[in-house]
Amino acid sequence: MEHKVALVTGGARGLGRAIAERLLDNGLKVCIADIMEETGRAAAQELATKYGEERVAFECCDTSVEQQFSDAWTRCEEQLGKLDLLGGYITGSLLAFERMRSVGDDAPGVGGTVINVASIAAIKTLPFGPIYSATKSGVVGLSRALGHPLHHSLTGVKVLCLCPSLISGTPFLQCAMEKAFSPAVAKALQAAGGKIKPLTVPEVVEAFSKLLEEEVNGSVLVVEAGKEPYYSLPEIPS
Ligand SMILES: NC(=O)C1=CN([C@@H]2O[C@H](COP(=O)(O)OP(=O)(O)OC[C@H]3O[C@@H](n4cnc5c(N)ncnc54)[C@H](O)[C@@H]3O)[C@@H](O)[C@H]2O)C=CC1
Ligand SMILES: CCCCCC(=O)/C=C/C=C\C=C\C=C\[C@@H](O)[C@@H](O)CCCC(=O)O
């Protein structure tokens, strides 16, 4: 992976920040794309100090807005080179097929890999955020469909998906509790406290690395505390 270029969406903090650091450790160049400008710039600056200014970039954008994401992608490639790896979500996956495509005479990219972070909420019943579960199920479905050999033959791009259980040490769940849930649901969630052992961020980063190393197109890797990460859902026929 050395000298390859990765764009990590949501890389300003939490899991994305830790994944960005792991990729830098592995020799890649990394652009963080995040909506939080101050936090993102600070994270990128810290990483640039550690790994070298020429290996780190930051682009402020809302990755759910295609034009913003596409412009950030262009600026990232101007700074670091053609993208090989994307931590992507829905808009990103579709954009990757357009921008990373290495098949065909007019191919604009060098092929590569997209890793989408969904959640165990897409695999197991989690009642607290039904819309969240629905969107994460969408991410799994999209990743599996785009991860079919048909699409790889047309694009040279692989799509993989990571489904972590609850992670401690990121502000995510607290933010969801404060901003997204009704008081009754937040109370039920707290009452269930302690029943689920949370993962640590480094454990999820390890699972991310496993997914990237094994690189089985269309695969969905689940990671829960106290278990080895495991592939879920049936194999895609080749
Ligand atoms: N924290 C947890 O317990 C779990 C988290 N996940 C998933 O892992 C991923 C990362 O989660 P955390 O690191 O915990 O969250 P976090 O809240 O610490 O970090 C998310 C990052 O994404 C950025 N972001 C959000 N919307 C954006 C947008 N539209 N455009 C650009 N940047 C945007 C935020 O600014 C932030 O820097 C999320 O997709 C989450 O759903 C999955 C399972 C469990
Ligand atoms: C539904 C919105 C958040 C979903 C986060 C996610 O993707 C997956 C979460 C999986 C399990 C969540 C379990 C929640 C348990 C809580 O009741 C409590 O144990 C949380 C304690 C917080 C902590 O950091 O220990």
Short mmCIF file of C-alpha atoms in Angstrom, two decimals, residues 65 70 112 145-146 186 209 214 224:
data_model
loop_
_atom_site.label_atom_id
_atom_site.label_comp_id
_atom_site.label_asym_id
_atom_site.label_seq_id
_atom_site.Cartn_x
_atom_site.Cartn_y
_atom_site.Cartn_z
CA VAL A 65 -23.44 16.91 -1.17
CA SER A 70 -16.36 15.90 -6.00
CA GLY A 112 -8.84 0.95 -6.11
CA ALA A 145 -24.23 -4.78 -4.93
CA LEU A 146 -21.31 -2.59 -6.00
CA ALA A 186 -32.49 7.91 25.28
CA SER A 209 -6.87 -3.40 8.48
CA GLU A 214 -7.91 -9.60 2.76
CA GLU A 224 -17.95 -7.01 18.23
#
